Amino acid sequence: MITMTRETLFNLAMMAALILFPLWAWLADEPFMITLATKAVILALAGVGLNIALGLGGLVSLGHAAFFGIGGYAMGILASHAQNYTPLIETPFLIEGTKSMPVIWLVAVICSGLAALAIGALSLRTSGVYFIMITLAFGQMLFFFTISWPAYGGEDGLSIYVRNGFPGLNTLDPIQFYGICFALLALVLFFAARLARSPFGLALNAARQTAERVETVGISPYKLRLTAFVVSGMITGLAGALFADLNRFISPTMFSWQTSGEIMIFVIIGGVARLFGPVVGAVIFIALEHLLGGLSDYWHIYLGVLLLLIVLFARGGVIGTLTGREVAHD
Amino acid sequence: MTDPMMTDPVLETRGISKTFGALQASKDISLTLMPGEIHALIGPNGAGKSTLIKQIAGGLRPDAGQVFLQGREVTGLDTPARARLGLGRTFQISALAMEDTVLQNAVLGALGASGRPFRFWRAALGDKDLRARAQDALERVGLQEHAATRTAELSHGQRRQLEVAVALTLRPKAFVMDEPMAGLGTGGSLRLTGFLDGLRAEAPILLVEHDMDAVFALADRISVLVYGEVIATGTVEEIRANPDVRSAYLGDEA
């Protein structure tokens, strides 16, 4: 028997909104609104990635921009070689660029996963403030590397003139591209929901609360956390590739620590460890940016006030406030 | 009874030493835990009991000496590896996932015992084997009614029971229990004493305990640790009669 908790109902309503709003925008011929929704969905995806490390694993990573950026640059590099008809590598074997989204996603996910493995393997030897600082340091290293890497635009970034393709769809049509992003978000949310209840999720969640106990039942908290960090990085990397395709532009900003901070803000606003926390957070962020950004360039002040209120008075984020304080259990 | 397997210690330390700066926390400690026995480790506060337990369980590496579990040297292994080889440990201060339910904590133990925690798809609580093993352990300590309770809502005594239940899910070869009676009332202490009495047939127990009634009721042998050194090992009567122990630790109580 399925019992609906308030949180489940809230999540379903959120999914419905993410279908109905773009549908309305499409019928009303408001392509800009569809683009806003697409941006929210992609940023939500990045947040869902971070939430696996942060919410489930308790790993406060301030370096997730690294994976977002790697995903973006995977797209930019592959697509720029394809649009310039120059091979990516000639020796020892020929690798061409590509304009195929599925191939780009795969490369983005693999590259960001490998980066997360390397960064995580080193960072997870520390904890607390040191972990935050070392992840930040890795993010900054990649940021400055891309600034000084002239091959793909350096500081100026790099434009891709035509959006990459997906078999059977016209990705330049905003609603179709939105459909792709939404489908990926839904798929990843489904995966994240399974993960949280899986044996791995149970052990990771316990390791966040009491690493000692997890060790004494024969499970290494380090391996749990490293796995979580890699999965988390892969999802955020996928979001980076989509974000680059949305803008048809990549730049070192994707790697900046502000990006890491923004992804973390989505998670905190929506609700840490809540499945839909990052989705709600990203939607609120984009809504505020759109509504307040028109009034003032300093709209981040209002975002800051909201964040402050949530951290002080609503630790469960928006979802926690609306649906009850405890994270749902089976 | 002449089977040599029966006379080999299940758990053994040989000449364990550990210093922290000028403090010698463990001084050449050699202990054995024989099949079927409860070996109590007593000593005043600061005698180095916890430090010794950590070196046995894997949290601390001794400066010198070795630890053996079922004849296999485990000195170089970390805590998870020792747990997988059959060392079941309980903590002085309950180390439980407080946000999770009682059942989830027990399932965590069963998951560790299964050796396959890296499964990402099927629900942990939907796994029949894990669940059965967890529920079995909860029943044994009398917590089956509280399976769905959040651990944070348990009483102190129930948390102590859960602490033992999680160790039971591992079906260990040897238990190392750090003050399982701590903070229990007389009733709870008596009940746990009765339970541990039966448990020794399954696996021997190295028991660190301040509750002398429990120690004298349960222990086959007692080792007395003072300033990092084992000053005596023997039966309850021998320890009670030992003049060094009386002056160093038991004082007028004995």
Coordinates of C-alpha atoms in Angstrom, one line a residue:
Chain A
M1 CA 0.0 0.0 0.0
I2 CA 1.3 3.4 -0.8
T3 CA 0.8 6.1 1.8
M4 CA 1.3 9.6 0.6
T5 CA 3.2 11.8 3.0
R6 CA 2.8 15.5 2.7
E7 CA 6.3 15.6 1.3
T8 CA 5.4 13.2 -1.5
L9 CA 2.3 15.2 -2.4
F10 CA 4.4 18.4 -2.4
N11 CA 7.0 16.6 -4.7
L12 CA 4.2 15.5 -7.1
A13 CA 2.8 19.1 -7.2
M14 CA 6.3 20.3 -8.0
M15 CA 6.6 17.9 -10.8
A16 CA 3.2 19.0 -12.1
A17 CA 4.3 22.6 -12.0
L18 CA 7.4 21.8 -13.9
I19 CA 5.3 20.3 -16.7
L20 CA 2.4 22.8 -16.6
F21 CA 4.4 26.0 -16.5
P22 CA 6.4 25.4 -19.6
L23 CA 3.3 24.0 -21.3
W24 CA 1.5 27.3 -20.6
A25 CA 4.5 29.3 -21.8
W26 CA 4.6 27.3 -25.0
L27 CA 0.9 27.7 -25.6
A28 CA 1.1 31.4 -24.8
D29 CA 4.1 31.7 -27.1
E30 CA 6.5 32.9 -24.3
P31 CA 9.8 31.2 -25.3
F32 CA 11.7 33.3 -22.7
M33 CA 9.7 31.7 -19.9
I34 CA 10.5 28.3 -21.3
T35 CA 14.2 29.2 -21.3
L36 CA 13.9 30.3 -17.6
A37 CA 12.2 27.0 -16.7
T38 CA 15.0 25.2 -18.6
K39 CA 17.6 27.1 -16.6
A40 CA 15.8 26.2 -13.3
V41 CA 15.6 22.5 -14.3
I42 CA 19.3 22.4 -15.2
L43 CA 20.4 24.1 -12.0
A44 CA 18.1 21.8 -10.0
L45 CA 19.9 18.9 -11.6
A46 CA 23.3 20.3 -10.5
G47 CA 21.8 20.7 -7.0
V48 CA 20.4 17.1 -6.9
G49 CA 24.0 16.0 -7.6
L50 CA 25.4 18.1 -4.7
N51 CA 22.6 17.0 -2.4
I52 CA 23.8 13.4 -2.6
A53 CA 27.2 14.4 -1.2
L54 CA 25.8 17.2 1.1
G55 CA 22.5 15.9 2.2
L56 CA 23.0 12.2 2.4
G57 CA 26.7 12.1 3.0
G58 CA 27.2 15.3 5.0
L59 CA 30.0 16.4 2.8
V60 CA 30.1 20.2 2.5
S61 CA 31.7 20.5 -0.9
L62 CA 32.4 24.1 -2.0
G63 CA 34.0 22.8 -5.1
H64 CA 31.1 21.4 -7.1
A65 CA 31.6 24.1 -9.7
A66 CA 34.6 22.0 -10.8
F67 CA 32.2 19.2 -12.0
F68 CA 29.7 21.7 -13.4
G69 CA 32.6 23.3 -15.3
I70 CA 34.0 20.0 -16.5
G71 CA 30.6 19.0 -17.8
G72 CA 30.4 22.4 -19.6
Y73 CA 33.9 22.2 -21.1
A74 CA 33.3 18.6 -22.2
M75 CA 30.4 20.0 -24.3
G76 CA 32.4 23.1 -25.4
I77 CA 35.5 21.2 -26.4
L78 CA 33.7 18.4 -28.3
A79 CA 31.3 20.8 -30.0
S80 CA 33.9 23.4 -31.0
H81 CA 36.0 20.7 -32.7
A82 CA 32.9 19.5 -34.5
Q83 CA 31.9 23.0 -35.7
N84 CA 35.5 23.8 -36.8
Y85 CA 35.9 20.4 -38.5
T86 CA 39.2 19.9 -36.6
P87 CA 39.8 16.6 -34.9
L88 CA 40.2 16.6 -31.1
I89 CA 43.2 14.3 -31.2
E90 CA 45.0 12.9 -34.3
T91 CA 47.7 10.7 -32.6
P92 CA 47.8 7.9 -31.5
F93 CA 44.3 7.6 -32.9
L94 CA 41.8 9.9 -34.4
I95 CA 39.1 11.4 -32.1
E96 CA 36.7 13.8 -33.8
G97 CA 34.5 16.3 -32.0
T98 CA 30.8 15.7 -31.9
K99 CA 27.5 17.6 -31.9
S100 CA 25.5 14.6 -30.5
M101 CA 24.1 15.3 -27.0
P102 CA 24.1 11.7 -25.8
V103 CA 27.8 11.3 -26.6
I104 CA 28.6 14.7 -25.0
W105 CA 26.6 13.7 -21.9
L106 CA 28.5 10.5 -21.6
V107 CA 31.8 12.2 -21.9
A108 CA 30.8 14.9 -19.4
V109 CA 29.6 12.3 -16.9
I110 CA 32.8 10.2 -17.2
C111 CA 35.2 13.2 -17.0
S112 CA 33.4 14.8 -14.1
G113 CA 33.3 11.4 -12.4
L114 CA 37.0 10.8 -12.8
A115 CA 37.7 14.3 -11.5
A116 CA 35.5 13.7 -8.5
L117 CA 37.3 10.4 -7.9
A118 CA 40.7 12.2 -7.8
I119 CA 39.5 15.3 -5.9
G120 CA 37.4 13.1 -3.5
A121 CA 40.2 10.7 -2.9
L122 CA 42.4 13.5 -1.6
S123 CA 39.8 15.7 0.0
L124 CA 38.0 13.0 1.9
R125 CA 41.1 12.4 4.0
T126 CA 40.2 15.6 5.7
S127 CA 36.9 16.6 7.3
G128 CA 35.0 19.7 8.5
V129 CA 36.4 23.0 7.6
Y130 CA 39.5 21.5 5.9
F131 CA 37.3 19.5 3.6
I132 CA 35.4 22.7 2.6
M133 CA 38.7 24.5 2.0
I134 CA 40.3 21.7 0.0
T135 CA 37.3 21.2 -2.3
L136 CA 37.2 25.0 -2.8
A137 CA 41.0 25.0 -3.6
F138 CA 40.5 22.3 -6.3
G139 CA 37.6 24.3 -7.8
Q140 CA 39.8 27.4 -7.9
M141 CA 42.7 25.5 -9.5
L142 CA 40.4 24.5 -12.4
F143 CA 39.0 28.0 -12.6
F144 CA 42.4 29.6 -13.0
F145 CA 43.5 26.8 -15.4
T146 CA 40.6 27.5 -17.8
I147 CA 41.3 31.2 -17.6
S148 CA 44.8 30.6 -18.8
W149 CA 44.0 28.0 -21.3
P150 CA 43.8 29.9 -24.6
A151 CA 42.8 26.9 -26.8
Y152 CA 39.1 27.2 -25.7
G153 CA 38.7 30.9 -25.3
G154 CA 40.6 31.4 -22.0
E155 CA 39.0 34.2 -20.0
D156 CA 36.6 35.2 -22.7
G157 CA 34.9 31.8 -23.0
L158 CA 33.8 30.1 -26.1
S159 CA 30.6 30.2 -28.2
I160 CA 29.0 27.3 -29.8
Y161 CA 26.9 28.5 -32.7
V162 CA 24.3 25.8 -33.0
R163 CA 22.9 23.8 -30.2
N164 CA 23.9 20.1 -30.2
G165 CA 21.6 17.6 -31.5
F166 CA 19.5 14.8 -30.1
P167 CA 18.2 12.0 -32.4
G168 CA 14.6 12.6 -33.4
L169 CA 14.3 16.1 -31.8
N170 CA 14.8 19.6 -32.8
T171 CA 16.9 20.9 -29.9
L172 CA 16.6 24.5 -31.0
D173 CA 13.0 24.5 -30.3
P174 CA 12.9 25.7 -26.6
I175 CA 10.1 23.4 -25.5
Q176 CA 11.8 20.3 -27.0
F177 CA 15.1 21.2 -25.3
Y178 CA 13.2 21.8 -22.1
G179 CA 11.6 18.3 -22.5
I180 CA 15.1 16.8 -22.7
C181 CA 16.3 18.5 -19.6
F182 CA 13.2 17.8 -17.7
A183 CA 13.3 14.1 -18.6
L184 CA 16.9 13.9 -17.4
L185 CA 16.0 15.6 -14.1
A186 CA 13.1 13.2 -13.6
L187 CA 15.3 10.3 -14.3
V188 CA 18.0 11.5 -11.9
L189 CA 15.5 12.2 -9.2
F190 CA 14.1 8.7 -9.6
F191 CA 17.6 7.4 -9.3
A192 CA 18.4 9.6 -6.3
A193 CA 15.2 8.4 -4.5
R194 CA 16.2 4.8 -5.0
L195 CA 19.7 5.6 -3.9
A196 CA 18.6 7.2 -0.6
R197 CA 16.7 4.0 0.3
S198 CA 19.3 1.5 -1.0
P199 CA 21.7 -0.3 1.2
F200 CA 24.4 2.2 0.1
G201 CA 22.1 5.1 1.0
L202 CA 21.4 3.6 4.4
A203 CA 25.1 3.1 5.1
L204 CA 26.1 6.6 3.8
N205 CA 23.4 8.2 5.8
A206 CA 24.5 6.4 9.0
A207 CA 28.2 7.3 8.3
R208 CA 27.1 11.0 8.3
Q209 CA 25.6 10.5 11.8
T210 CA 28.1 8.1 13.3
A211 CA 31.1 7.1 11.3
E212 CA 32.4 5.0 14.3
R213 CA 29.4 2.7 14.2
V214 CA 29.6 2.2 10.4
E215 CA 33.3 1.2 10.8
T216 CA 32.5 -1.3 13.6
V217 CA 29.9 -3.1 11.4
G218 CA 32.7 -3.6 8.8
I219 CA 32.0 -0.8 6.3
S220 CA 34.5 1.8 5.4
P221 CA 33.0 5.3 5.7
Y222 CA 35.8 6.6 3.4
K223 CA 34.7 4.3 0.5
L224 CA 31.0 5.2 1.1
R225 CA 31.8 8.9 1.0
L226 CA 34.1 8.6 -2.0
T227 CA 31.4 6.7 -4.0
A228 CA 28.9 9.4 -3.0
F229 CA 31.2 12.1 -4.1
V230 CA 31.8 10.5 -7.5
V231 CA 28.1 9.9 -8.1
S232 CA 27.4 13.5 -7.0
G233 CA 30.1 14.9 -9.3
M234 CA 28.8 12.9 -12.2
I235 CA 25.3 14.3 -11.9
T236 CA 26.6 17.9 -11.5
G237 CA 28.8 17.3 -14.5
L238 CA 25.8 16.3 -16.6
A239 CA 24.0 19.5 -15.5
G240 CA 27.1 21.5 -16.6
A241 CA 26.9 20.0 -20.1
L242 CA 23.2 20.9 -20.4
F243 CA 23.8 24.4 -19.0
A244 CA 26.5 24.9 -21.7
D245 CA 24.1 23.7 -24.3
L246 CA 21.3 26.0 -23.0
N247 CA 23.6 29.1 -23.3
R248 CA 25.6 27.7 -26.3
F249 CA 28.5 29.3 -24.4
I250 CA 31.1 28.2 -21.9
S251 CA 33.4 30.3 -19.8
P252 CA 35.5 30.0 -16.7
T253 CA 32.6 31.4 -14.7
M254 CA 31.2 27.9 -14.7
F255 CA 34.2 26.9 -12.5
S256 CA 34.0 29.9 -10.2
W257 CA 33.4 29.5 -6.5
Q258 CA 30.3 31.6 -6.8
T259 CA 28.8 28.8 -8.9
S260 CA 29.6 26.3 -6.2
G261 CA 28.0 28.6 -3.7
E262 CA 24.9 29.1 -5.8
I263 CA 24.4 25.3 -6.1
M264 CA 24.8 25.0 -2.4
I265 CA 22.3 27.8 -1.9
F266 CA 19.6 25.9 -3.9
V267 CA 20.1 22.9 -1.7
I268 CA 19.8 24.9 1.5
I269 CA 16.8 27.0 0.4
G270 CA 14.9 24.0 -0.7
G271 CA 15.9 21.7 2.1
V272 CA 19.1 19.7 2.7
A273 CA 18.7 15.9 2.2
R274 CA 15.2 16.4 0.8
L275 CA 14.8 14.8 -2.6
F276 CA 13.2 17.9 -4.1
G277 CA 15.1 20.4 -2.0
P278 CA 17.4 21.5 -4.9
V279 CA 14.5 21.6 -7.3
V280 CA 12.6 24.0 -5.1
G281 CA 15.7 26.0 -4.4
A282 CA 16.6 26.4 -8.0
V283 CA 13.1 27.4 -9.0
I284 CA 13.1 30.0 -6.2
F285 CA 16.5 31.2 -7.2
I286 CA 15.5 31.7 -10.9
A287 CA 12.2 33.3 -10.0
L288 CA 13.9 35.8 -7.7
E289 CA 16.6 36.5 -10.3
H290 CA 13.9 37.2 -12.9
L291 CA 11.5 39.2 -10.7
L292 CA 14.0 41.1 -8.6
G293 CA 16.8 41.2 -11.1
G294 CA 14.6 43.6 -13.2
L295 CA 14.3 46.0 -10.3
S296 CA 17.9 46.1 -9.1
D297 CA 21.3 44.7 -10.0
Y298 CA 21.7 44.0 -6.3
W299 CA 18.9 41.5 -6.1
H300 CA 21.3 39.1 -4.4
I301 CA 20.7 41.1 -1.2
Y302 CA 17.2 39.7 -1.1
L303 CA 18.5 36.3 -1.8
G304 CA 20.8 36.7 1.1
V305 CA 18.0 37.8 3.4
L306 CA 16.0 34.7 2.4
L307 CA 18.9 32.5 2.9
L308 CA 19.5 34.0 6.4
L309 CA 15.9 33.5 7.4
I310 CA 16.0 29.9 6.3
V311 CA 19.2 29.1 8.0
L312 CA 18.0 30.8 11.2
F313 CA 14.4 29.8 11.4
A314 CA 13.7 27.0 8.9
R315 CA 16.6 24.5 9.0
G316 CA 14.6 22.0 6.9
G317 CA 14.4 24.6 4.1
V318 CA 11.2 25.4 2.3
I319 CA 10.2 21.7 2.1
G320 CA 10.9 21.2 5.7
T321 CA 8.8 24.2 6.6
L322 CA 5.9 23.2 4.4
T323 CA 5.8 19.4 5.0
G324 CA 7.2 18.8 8.5
R325 CA 10.6 18.8 10.1
E326 CA 11.7 15.2 9.9
V327 CA 13.1 13.7 6.8
A328 CA 10.7 11.0 5.7
H329 CA 11.5 7.4 6.5
D330 CA 9.9 4.3 5.1
Chain B
M1 CA 37.6 -31.0 24.9
T2 CA 41.0 -32.0 23.7
D3 CA 40.4 -30.4 20.4
P4 CA 43.2 -27.8 20.1
M5 CA 40.8 -25.4 18.5
M6 CA 39.0 -25.2 21.8
T7 CA 42.0 -24.2 23.7
D8 CA 43.3 -21.5 21.4
P9 CA 42.3 -18.0 22.4
V10 CA 39.7 -16.4 20.2
L11 CA 41.2 -12.9 20.8
E12 CA 44.7 -12.2 22.1
T13 CA 47.0 -9.3 22.6
R14 CA 50.7 -9.8 22.9
G15 CA 52.8 -7.1 24.5
I16 CA 50.8 -4.1 23.5
S17 CA 52.4 -0.8 24.3
K18 CA 51.2 2.7 23.5
T19 CA 52.5 6.0 24.7
F20 CA 51.0 9.5 24.2
G21 CA 53.9 11.9 24.8
A22 CA 55.0 11.3 28.4
L23 CA 51.9 9.2 29.2
Q24 CA 52.3 5.4 28.9
A25 CA 48.7 4.4 28.2
S26 CA 49.4 0.8 27.6
K27 CA 52.4 -1.0 29.0
D28 CA 53.2 -4.5 27.6
I29 CA 49.7 -5.8 27.8
S30 CA 49.1 -9.5 27.1
L31 CA 45.6 -10.7 27.4
T32 CA 43.7 -13.7 26.1
L33 CA 40.0 -14.3 25.5
M34 CA 39.2 -18.0 25.5
P35 CA 36.2 -19.7 23.9
G36 CA 33.1 -19.5 26.0
E37 CA 34.4 -17.1 28.6
I38 CA 33.7 -13.6 29.8
H39 CA 36.9 -11.9 30.5
A40 CA 36.3 -8.7 32.4
L41 CA 38.7 -5.8 32.3
I42 CA 38.5 -3.5 35.3
G43 CA 40.5 -0.6 36.5
P44 CA 40.2 2.9 37.8
N45 CA 39.4 5.8 35.5
G46 CA 42.3 6.8 33.4
A47 CA 43.9 3.3 33.7
G48 CA 43.9 3.0 29.9
K49 CA 41.0 0.7 29.3
S50 CA 39.5 2.7 26.5
T51 CA 42.9 3.0 24.8
L52 CA 43.4 -0.7 25.0
I53 CA 39.9 -1.4 23.6
K54 CA 40.7 1.0 20.7
Q55 CA 43.9 -0.9 19.9
I56 CA 42.0 -4.2 20.0
A57 CA 39.1 -2.9 17.8
G58 CA 41.3 -1.0 15.4
G59 CA 40.9 2.7 16.1
L60 CA 44.4 3.0 17.4
R61 CA 47.7 1.4 16.2
P62 CA 49.9 0.1 19.1
D63 CA 53.5 1.3 19.2
A64 CA 54.6 -2.2 19.9
G65 CA 52.9 -5.6 20.3
Q66 CA 50.3 -7.5 18.3
V67 CA 46.6 -8.3 18.2
F68 CA 45.3 -11.7 17.1
L69 CA 41.8 -12.7 16.2
Q70 CA 41.3 -16.5 15.9
G71 CA 45.0 -16.9 15.5
R72 CA 45.3 -14.4 12.7
E73 CA 47.3 -11.3 13.3
V74 CA 45.1 -8.2 12.8
T75 CA 47.4 -5.5 14.2
G76 CA 47.8 -3.8 10.8
L77 CA 44.1 -4.0 9.9
D78 CA 41.7 -1.1 10.2
T79 CA 38.4 -1.2 12.2
P80 CA 36.2 -2.3 9.3
A81 CA 38.5 -5.2 8.4
R82 CA 38.6 -6.4 12.0
A83 CA 34.8 -6.2 12.1
R84 CA 34.5 -8.3 9.0
L85 CA 36.8 -10.9 10.5
G86 CA 34.4 -11.3 13.4
L87 CA 35.1 -8.6 16.1
G88 CA 31.8 -7.3 17.5
R89 CA 32.2 -4.1 19.4
T90 CA 29.8 -2.0 21.5
F91 CA 30.5 1.6 22.7
Q92 CA 30.5 3.2 26.1
I93 CA 28.6 6.1 24.7
S94 CA 26.0 4.8 22.2
A95 CA 27.2 5.3 18.7
L96 CA 23.9 5.0 16.8
A97 CA 22.3 6.8 13.9
M98 CA 20.0 8.9 16.0
E99 CA 17.8 10.2 13.1
D100 CA 17.2 6.7 11.8
T101 CA 14.8 4.1 13.1
V102 CA 15.8 1.3 15.4
L103 CA 15.3 -1.1 12.5
Q104 CA 17.5 0.9 10.2
N105 CA 20.3 0.8 12.8
A106 CA 20.0 -3.0 13.0
V107 CA 19.8 -3.3 9.3
L108 CA 23.0 -1.4 9.1
G109 CA 24.7 -4.1 11.1
A110 CA 23.1 -6.8 8.9
L111 CA 24.4 -4.9 5.9
G112 CA 27.9 -4.8 7.2
A113 CA 27.6 -8.6 7.9
S114 CA 26.4 -9.2 4.4
G115 CA 29.7 -7.7 3.1
R116 CA 27.8 -6.0 0.2
P117 CA 26.9 -2.4 1.2
F118 CA 27.6 -1.1 -2.3
R119 CA 24.2 -1.8 -3.7
F120 CA 22.3 1.2 -5.1
W121 CA 19.0 0.1 -6.4
R122 CA 16.8 -2.1 -4.3
A123 CA 15.5 -0.7 -1.0
A124 CA 17.6 -1.8 2.0
L125 CA 14.5 -2.4 4.2
G126 CA 13.0 -4.4 1.4
D127 CA 15.8 -7.0 1.5
K128 CA 14.3 -10.0 3.3
D129 CA 17.7 -11.4 4.5
L130 CA 18.8 -8.1 6.0
R131 CA 15.5 -7.5 7.6
A132 CA 15.2 -11.0 9.1
R133 CA 18.7 -10.7 10.5
A134 CA 18.0 -7.3 12.0
Q135 CA 14.7 -8.3 13.4
D136 CA 16.1 -11.4 14.9
A137 CA 18.7 -9.3 16.8
L138 CA 16.1 -6.8 18.0
E139 CA 14.0 -9.6 19.3
R140 CA 16.9 -11.1 21.2
V141 CA 17.4 -7.8 23.1
G142 CA 13.7 -7.2 23.4
L143 CA 13.4 -4.2 21.1
Q144 CA 11.1 -5.7 18.4
E145 CA 8.2 -3.5 19.5
H146 CA 10.3 -0.4 18.8
A147 CA 11.6 -1.3 15.3
A148 CA 9.8 1.7 13.8
T149 CA 10.8 4.1 16.5
R150 CA 13.3 6.8 15.8
T151 CA 16.5 6.0 17.7
A152 CA 16.6 9.5 19.2
E153 CA 13.3 8.8 20.9
L154 CA 14.6 5.7 22.7
S155 CA 15.4 5.8 26.4
H156 CA 19.0 5.5 27.5
G157 CA 18.5 1.9 28.5
Q158 CA 16.9 1.0 25.1
R159 CA 19.8 2.6 23.3
R160 CA 22.2 0.4 25.3
Q161 CA 20.1 -2.6 24.1
L162 CA 20.2 -1.4 20.5
E163 CA 23.9 -1.0 20.8
V164 CA 24.1 -4.8 21.7
A165 CA 21.6 -5.7 19.0
V166 CA 23.7 -4.1 16.3
A167 CA 26.7 -6.1 17.5
L168 CA 24.6 -9.2 17.4
T169 CA 23.6 -8.8 13.8
L170 CA 27.3 -9.3 12.9
R171 CA 27.3 -12.7 14.6
P172 CA 30.8 -12.0 15.7
K173 CA 33.5 -14.5 16.8
A174 CA 34.3 -12.3 19.8
F175 CA 32.6 -9.4 21.5
V176 CA 34.4 -6.4 22.9
M177 CA 32.0 -4.4 25.1
D178 CA 32.9 -1.1 26.5
E179 CA 30.8 -0.5 29.7
P180 CA 27.5 -1.9 28.3
M181 CA 25.9 -1.4 31.7
A182 CA 26.8 2.3 31.9
G183 CA 23.8 4.4 33.0
L184 CA 21.5 1.5 33.3
G185 CA 19.3 1.2 36.4
T186 CA 19.4 -1.8 38.6
G187 CA 16.7 -3.6 36.7
G188 CA 18.2 -3.0 33.3
S189 CA 21.6 -3.9 34.6
L190 CA 20.3 -7.2 35.9
R191 CA 18.5 -8.0 32.7
L192 CA 21.6 -7.3 30.6
T193 CA 23.7 -9.4 33.0
G194 CA 21.4 -12.3 32.4
F195 CA 21.6 -11.8 28.6
L196 CA 25.4 -11.6 28.5
D197 CA 25.6 -14.7 30.7
G198 CA 23.8 -16.6 27.9
L199 CA 25.7 -14.9 25.1
R200 CA 29.1 -16.2 26.1
A201 CA 28.2 -19.6 24.7
E202 CA 27.9 -18.0 21.3
A203 CA 31.0 -15.9 21.4
P204 CA 33.3 -15.0 24.2
I205 CA 33.1 -11.4 25.6
L206 CA 35.9 -9.0 26.6
L207 CA 34.0 -6.9 29.0
V208 CA 35.1 -3.5 30.2
E209 CA 32.7 -2.6 33.1
H210 CA 32.5 -0.4 36.2
D211 CA 29.5 -2.2 37.6
M212 CA 31.3 -4.6 40.0
D213 CA 28.1 -6.6 40.8
A214 CA 27.9 -7.4 37.1
V215 CA 31.6 -8.2 36.8
F216 CA 31.6 -10.5 39.8
A217 CA 28.4 -12.2 38.6
L218 CA 29.6 -12.7 35.0
A219 CA 33.4 -12.9 34.7
D220 CA 35.2 -16.2 34.3
R221 CA 38.4 -14.2 34.6
I222 CA 39.2 -10.6 35.5
S223 CA 42.2 -8.5 34.5
V224 CA 43.0 -5.4 36.5
L225 CA 44.5 -2.5 34.6
V226 CA 46.3 0.2 36.6
Y227 CA 48.3 3.0 34.9
G228 CA 48.3 1.1 31.6
E229 CA 49.6 -2.1 33.1
V230 CA 47.8 -5.4 33.9
I231 CA 48.7 -5.9 37.6
A232 CA 46.7 -9.1 38.0
T233 CA 44.6 -11.6 36.0
G234 CA 42.6 -14.4 37.7
T235 CA 39.3 -15.7 38.8
V236 CA 36.8 -13.6 40.8
E237 CA 38.1 -15.2 44.0
E238 CA 41.7 -14.7 43.1
I239 CA 41.2 -11.0 42.2
R240 CA 39.1 -10.4 45.3
A241 CA 41.9 -11.9 47.5
N242 CA 44.8 -10.2 45.7
P243 CA 46.3 -7.6 48.0
D244 CA 47.7 -5.5 45.1
V245 CA 44.3 -5.2 43.6
R246 CA 42.7 -4.3 46.9
S247 CA 45.1 -1.5 47.5
A248 CA 45.2 -0.2 43.9
Y249 CA 41.6 -0.4 43.0
L250 CA 39.0 -2.2 45.0
G251 CA 39.9 -0.4 48.2
D252 CA 37.5 -0.9 51.1
E253 CA 34.6 -2.0 48.8
A254 CA 35.9 -5.5 48.4

